[in-house]
Amino acid sequence: DLDSVYRLDLSEQQLTKIPEIVSKLTNLQELNLSQNNLSNFNGFENLSNIQVLNIGMNNFKSFPIEITK
């Protein structure tokens, strides 16, 4: 059941994009995407419950203002 997922660690997975399933985890509170090859934030639109987000050591060029809300 996707509604029961509150924490997700996808660190060190060589991701180049955020998996689509992540956007369906509407109750997600903690997400670790560190140490991947991500360069954009597509996939964060529905994650309004995020409290802890680790995106360190990726290839981001810019950060959308929505991530700070």
PDB file of C-alpha atoms in Angstrom:
ATOM      1  CA  ASP A   1       0.000   0.000   0.000  1.00  0.00           C
ATOM      2  CA  LEU A   2       1.644   3.239  -1.161  1.00  0.00           C
ATOM      3  CA  ASP A   3      -0.131   5.309   1.493  1.00  0.00           C
ATOM      4  CA  SER A   4       1.859   3.575   4.227  1.00  0.00           C
ATOM      5  CA  VAL A   5       5.295   4.552   2.869  1.00  0.00           C
ATOM      6  CA  TYR A   6       6.741   7.365   4.989  1.00  0.00           C
ATOM      7  CA  ARG A   7      10.491   6.948   4.363  1.00  0.00           C
ATOM      8  CA  LEU A   8      12.369   6.080   1.201  1.00  0.00           C
ATOM      9  CA  ASP A   9      16.127   5.752   0.688  1.00  0.00           C
ATOM     10  CA  LEU A  10      17.192   5.830  -2.960  1.00  0.00           C
ATOM     11  CA  SER A  11      20.752   6.967  -2.296  1.00  0.00           C
ATOM     12  CA  GLU A  12      23.675   5.607  -4.336  1.00  0.00           C
ATOM     13  CA  GLN A  13      21.464   4.068  -7.044  1.00  0.00           C
ATOM     14  CA  GLN A  14      22.970   5.904 -10.052  1.00  0.00           C
ATOM     15  CA  LEU A  15      19.571   7.470 -10.783  1.00  0.00           C
ATOM     16  CA  THR A  16      19.380  10.033 -13.576  1.00  0.00           C
ATOM     17  CA  LYS A  17      15.731  10.827 -12.883  1.00  0.00           C
ATOM     18  CA  ILE A  18      13.342  10.385  -9.999  1.00  0.00           C
ATOM     19  CA  PRO A  19      11.319   7.176 -10.469  1.00  0.00           C
ATOM     20  CA  GLU A  20       7.652   7.839 -11.321  1.00  0.00           C
ATOM     21  CA  ILE A  21       6.451   5.793  -8.361  1.00  0.00           C
ATOM     22  CA  VAL A  22       7.900   8.406  -5.988  1.00  0.00           C
ATOM     23  CA  SER A  23       5.303  10.978  -7.053  1.00  0.00           C
ATOM     24  CA  LYS A  24       2.570   8.541  -5.979  1.00  0.00           C
ATOM     25  CA  LEU A  25       3.885   8.339  -2.414  1.00  0.00           C
ATOM     26  CA  THR A  26       1.717  11.192  -1.155  1.00  0.00           C
ATOM     27  CA  ASN A  27       2.381  10.465   2.547  1.00  0.00           C
ATOM     28  CA  LEU A  28       6.152  10.375   2.109  1.00  0.00           C
ATOM     29  CA  GLN A  29       7.906  12.384   4.830  1.00  0.00           C
ATOM     30  CA  GLU A  30      11.579  11.478   4.346  1.00  0.00           C
ATOM     31  CA  LEU A  31      13.315  11.016   1.005  1.00  0.00           C
ATOM     32  CA  ASN A  32      17.008  10.363   0.463  1.00  0.00           C
ATOM     33  CA  LEU A  33      18.167  10.872  -3.129  1.00  0.00           C
ATOM     34  CA  SER A  34      21.799  11.616  -2.321  1.00  0.00           C
ATOM     35  CA  GLN A  35      24.768  10.395  -4.336  1.00  0.00           C
ATOM     36  CA  ASN A  36      22.966   9.890  -7.646  1.00  0.00           C
ATOM     37  CA  ASN A  37      23.185  11.589 -11.058  1.00  0.00           C
ATOM     38  CA  LEU A  38      20.024  13.682 -10.815  1.00  0.00           C
ATOM     39  CA  SER A  39      19.947  17.031 -12.605  1.00  0.00           C
ATOM     40  CA  ASN A  40      16.301  18.162 -12.274  1.00  0.00           C
ATOM     41  CA  PHE A  41      13.439  18.059  -9.794  1.00  0.00           C
ATOM     42  CA  ASN A  42      10.717  16.479 -11.922  1.00  0.00           C
ATOM     43  CA  GLY A  43       8.659  14.229  -9.696  1.00  0.00           C
ATOM     44  CA  PHE A  44       8.360  16.387  -6.578  1.00  0.00           C
ATOM     45  CA  GLU A  45       5.030  18.009  -7.482  1.00  0.00           C
ATOM     46  CA  ASN A  46       2.816  15.783  -5.304  1.00  0.00           C
ATOM     47  CA  LEU A  47       5.130  15.419  -2.321  1.00  0.00           C
ATOM     48  CA  SER A  48       3.617  18.028  -0.019  1.00  0.00           C
ATOM     49  CA  ASN A  49       4.343  16.055   3.188  1.00  0.00           C
ATOM     50  CA  ILE A  50       8.130  15.938   2.774  1.00  0.00           C
ATOM     51  CA  GLN A  51       9.894  17.021   5.958  1.00  0.00           C
ATOM     52  CA  VAL A  52      13.392  15.651   5.305  1.00  0.00           C
ATOM     53  CA  LEU A  53      14.929  15.733   1.836  1.00  0.00           C
ATOM     54  CA  ASN A  54      18.530  14.746   1.138  1.00  0.00           C
ATOM     55  CA  ILE A  55      19.620  15.643  -2.401  1.00  0.00           C
ATOM     56  CA  GLY A  56      23.348  16.081  -1.772  1.00  0.00           C
ATOM     57  CA  MET A  57      26.009  14.934  -4.223  1.00  0.00           C
ATOM     58  CA  ASN A  58      23.939  15.114  -7.429  1.00  0.00           C
ATOM     59  CA  ASN A  59      24.232  17.203 -10.613  1.00  0.00           C
ATOM     60  CA  PHE A  60      21.557  19.846  -9.979  1.00  0.00           C
ATOM     61  CA  LYS A  61      22.112  23.091 -11.882  1.00  0.00           C
ATOM     62  CA  SER A  62      19.243  25.052 -10.311  1.00  0.00           C
ATOM     63  CA  PHE A  63      16.564  24.661  -7.678  1.00  0.00           C
ATOM     64  CA  PRO A  64      12.896  25.523  -8.231  1.00  0.00           C
ATOM     65  CA  ILE A  65      11.338  27.858  -5.651  1.00  0.00           C
ATOM     66  CA  GLU A  66       8.677  25.209  -4.906  1.00  0.00           C
ATOM     67  CA  ILE A  67      11.229  23.077  -3.098  1.00  0.00           C
ATOM     68  CA  THR A  68      11.524  25.659  -0.328  1.00  0.00           C
ATOM     69  CA  LYS A  69       7.813  25.728   0.539  1.00  0.00           C
TER      70      LYS A  69
END
